Amino acid sequence: MINLNKAQFTPGVIAISALFIPALISVAVYLFFDFSVDFLVGLLISLCVYLCILLLFWIYSNSQDRMLILKEECLQVINPKVVNGVDCYEVRYTDIISFEHYRITSVKSWLMIFFNVMPRYTSVNFLVNGETVSKPVGYLRLNDIRKIASDHNIKLIEH
């Protein structure tokens, strides 16, 4: 079993830090040159908000509600928000055409944040009645998805 939330932590921290760190550093530098209690309070409140968001994101990424179960002839995805409240789906390895994975080091992956997809997102493309269907798997580390794809001779598309 692979936890599909765990790999979401690193890109989430990077995205949240990109929003908070420049402002925190700017206020700290301003305080160094011109001390003001108002700016100090603002800095401390912003720092607390940043740390609370990181803590909540860490708790979410360690939850066990999204799982990938690798069975002998199929993979099973347990995800409470997949399609219209469906909690689980199975795909036989022989039906899978490819996996699509957004790497954490890719600029294209980071631009996908505007489409609600963070780096390390993985989807599976497979055949159903001769028609190609794409469904989300979740957030996986690159090594995990490479191993799954190589073990079952499935094409891996890395973005």
CSV table of C-alpha atoms in Angstrom, one decimal:
chain,number,residue,atom,x,y,z
A,1,MET,CA,0.0,0.0,0.0
A,2,ILE,CA,1.2,3.5,-0.9
A,3,ASN,CA,-0.1,6.6,0.9
A,4,LEU,CA,-1.2,9.0,-1.9
A,5,ASN,CA,-1.1,12.1,0.4
A,6,LYS,CA,2.4,11.8,1.7
A,7,ALA,CA,4.1,12.9,-1.6
A,8,GLN,CA,2.0,16.0,-1.7
A,9,PHE,CA,3.8,17.5,1.4
A,10,THR,CA,7.0,18.7,-0.3
A,11,PRO,CA,5.5,20.6,-3.3
A,12,GLY,CA,2.9,22.0,-0.9
A,13,VAL,CA,5.5,23.4,1.4
A,14,ILE,CA,7.5,24.8,-1.5
A,15,ALA,CA,4.3,26.6,-2.8
A,16,ILE,CA,3.3,27.9,0.6
A,17,SER,CA,6.9,29.1,1.4
A,18,ALA,CA,7.1,30.9,-2.0
A,19,LEU,CA,4.2,33.0,-0.8
A,20,PHE,CA,5.2,33.7,2.8
A,21,ILE,CA,9.1,33.7,2.9
A,22,PRO,CA,9.7,36.8,0.8
A,23,ALA,CA,7.3,38.9,2.8
A,24,LEU,CA,8.7,37.6,6.1
A,25,ILE,CA,12.2,38.4,5.0
A,26,SER,CA,11.2,41.8,3.8
A,27,VAL,CA,9.6,42.7,7.0
A,28,ALA,CA,12.5,41.4,9.0
A,29,VAL,CA,15.0,43.5,7.0
A,30,TYR,CA,12.8,46.5,7.4
A,31,LEU,CA,12.7,45.9,11.2
A,32,PHE,CA,16.5,45.7,11.3
A,33,PHE,CA,16.8,49.2,9.8
A,34,ASP,CA,13.8,50.9,11.3
A,35,PHE,CA,12.3,49.2,14.3
A,36,SER,CA,8.5,49.5,14.7
A,37,VAL,CA,6.3,47.6,17.1
A,38,ASP,CA,3.5,47.4,14.5
A,39,PHE,CA,5.8,45.7,12.0
A,40,LEU,CA,7.1,43.4,14.7
A,41,VAL,CA,3.5,42.3,15.6
A,42,GLY,CA,2.7,41.9,12.0
A,43,LEU,CA,5.8,39.8,11.5
A,44,LEU,CA,5.0,37.5,14.5
A,45,ILE,CA,1.4,37.1,13.4
A,46,SER,CA,2.5,36.3,9.8
A,47,LEU,CA,5.0,33.8,11.1
A,48,CYS,CA,2.4,32.1,13.3
A,49,VAL,CA,0.0,31.9,10.3
A,50,TYR,CA,2.7,30.4,8.2
A,51,LEU,CA,3.6,27.8,10.8
A,52,CYS,CA,0.0,26.9,11.4
A,53,ILE,CA,-0.6,26.4,7.7
A,54,LEU,CA,2.5,24.1,7.5
A,55,LEU,CA,1.3,22.1,10.5
A,56,LEU,CA,-2.2,21.7,9.0
A,57,PHE,CA,-0.6,20.6,5.7
A,58,TRP,CA,1.6,18.1,7.5
A,59,ILE,CA,-1.4,16.6,9.3
A,60,TYR,CA,-3.3,16.4,6.0
A,61,SER,CA,-0.3,14.8,4.2
A,62,ASN,CA,0.0,12.1,6.9
A,63,SER,CA,-3.7,11.1,6.7
A,64,GLN,CA,-4.5,7.6,5.5
A,65,ASP,CA,-7.6,8.3,3.4
A,66,ARG,CA,-6.0,8.0,-0.1
A,67,MET,CA,-4.2,4.8,-0.8
A,68,LEU,CA,-2.8,2.9,-3.8
A,69,ILE,CA,-3.0,-0.9,-3.4
A,70,LEU,CA,-0.9,-2.9,-5.8
A,71,LYS,CA,-2.5,-6.3,-6.3
A,72,GLU,CA,-1.2,-9.1,-8.4
A,73,GLU,CA,-3.3,-8.4,-11.5
A,74,CYS,CA,-4.6,-4.9,-10.9
A,75,LEU,CA,-4.1,-1.7,-9.0
A,76,GLN,CA,-6.7,-0.3,-6.7
A,77,VAL,CA,-7.0,3.4,-5.9
A,78,ILE,CA,-8.9,4.4,-2.8
A,79,ASN,CA,-9.7,8.1,-3.1
A,80,PRO,CA,-12.8,9.7,-1.5
A,81,LYS,CA,-12.9,12.4,-4.2
A,82,VAL,CA,-12.3,10.5,-7.4
A,83,VAL,CA,-15.5,10.7,-9.4
A,84,ASN,CA,-19.0,11.7,-8.0
A,85,GLY,CA,-18.3,10.2,-4.6
A,86,VAL,CA,-16.9,6.9,-5.8
A,87,ASP,CA,-14.4,5.8,-3.2
A,88,CYS,CA,-12.5,3.2,-5.1
A,89,TYR,CA,-11.7,1.9,-8.5
A,90,GLU,CA,-9.6,-0.9,-9.9
A,91,VAL,CA,-7.6,-1.1,-13.1
A,92,ARG,CA,-6.1,-4.3,-14.5
A,93,TYR,CA,-2.4,-3.8,-15.5
A,94,THR,CA,-3.2,-5.3,-19.0
A,95,ASP,CA,-5.7,-2.4,-19.6
A,96,ILE,CA,-3.3,0.4,-18.6
A,97,ILE,CA,-1.9,2.3,-21.5
A,98,SER,CA,0.3,4.7,-19.6
A,99,PHE,CA,0.8,6.7,-16.4
A,100,GLU,CA,1.3,10.5,-16.5
A,101,HIS,CA,3.4,12.0,-13.8
A,102,TYR,CA,4.3,15.6,-13.1
A,103,ARG,CA,7.8,15.8,-11.7
A,104,ILE,CA,8.7,18.2,-8.9
A,105,THR,CA,11.7,19.6,-10.9
A,106,SER,CA,9.7,20.5,-14.0
A,107,VAL,CA,8.6,24.0,-14.8
A,108,LYS,CA,5.5,22.7,-16.5
A,109,SER,CA,4.5,20.9,-13.3
A,110,TRP,CA,4.7,24.1,-11.3
A,111,LEU,CA,2.7,26.0,-13.9
A,112,MET,CA,0.0,23.3,-13.5
A,113,ILE,CA,-0.7,24.8,-10.0
A,114,PHE,CA,-3.0,27.3,-11.9
A,115,PHE,CA,-5.1,24.2,-12.9
A,116,ASN,CA,-5.2,22.8,-9.4
A,117,VAL,CA,-2.5,20.2,-10.0
A,118,MET,CA,0.7,20.2,-7.9
A,119,PRO,CA,3.9,18.5,-8.8
A,120,ARG,CA,4.1,14.7,-8.1
A,121,TYR,CA,0.5,14.3,-9.4
A,122,THR,CA,-0.1,11.1,-11.2
A,123,SER,CA,-2.9,9.9,-13.4
A,124,VAL,CA,-3.6,6.6,-15.2
A,125,ASN,CA,-4.7,6.2,-18.8
A,126,PHE,CA,-6.5,2.9,-19.5
A,127,LEU,CA,-9.0,1.3,-21.9
A,128,VAL,CA,-12.6,0.7,-21.1
A,129,ASN,CA,-14.7,-0.9,-23.9
A,130,GLY,CA,-12.1,0.3,-26.5
A,131,GLU,CA,-12.2,3.9,-25.2
A,132,THR,CA,-9.3,5.6,-23.5
A,133,VAL,CA,-10.1,6.9,-20.0
A,134,SER,CA,-7.9,9.0,-17.7
A,135,LYS,CA,-8.4,8.9,-14.0
A,136,PRO,CA,-6.4,10.5,-11.2
A,137,VAL,CA,-4.3,8.3,-9.0
A,138,GLY,CA,-2.9,10.8,-6.6
A,139,TYR,CA,0.5,12.1,-5.5
A,140,LEU,CA,3.3,9.7,-5.9
A,141,ARG,CA,7.1,10.0,-5.7
A,142,LEU,CA,8.9,9.5,-9.0
A,143,ASN,CA,10.7,6.4,-7.8
A,144,ASP,CA,7.5,4.8,-6.8
A,145,ILE,CA,5.7,5.3,-10.1
A,146,ARG,CA,8.8,4.4,-12.1
A,147,LYS,CA,9.0,1.1,-10.2
A,148,ILE,CA,5.3,0.3,-10.8
A,149,ALA,CA,5.6,1.2,-14.5
A,150,SER,CA,8.8,-0.9,-15.0
A,151,ASP,CA,7.5,-3.9,-13.0
A,152,HIS,CA,4.4,-4.1,-15.3
A,153,ASN,CA,5.9,-2.8,-18.6
A,154,ILE,CA,3.7,0.3,-18.6
A,155,LYS,CA,4.6,3.5,-20.4
A,156,LEU,CA,5.4,6.4,-18.1
A,157,ILE,CA,5.0,9.9,-19.4
A,158,GLU,CA,6.9,12.4,-17.3
A,159,HIS,CA,6.0,16.1,-17.5
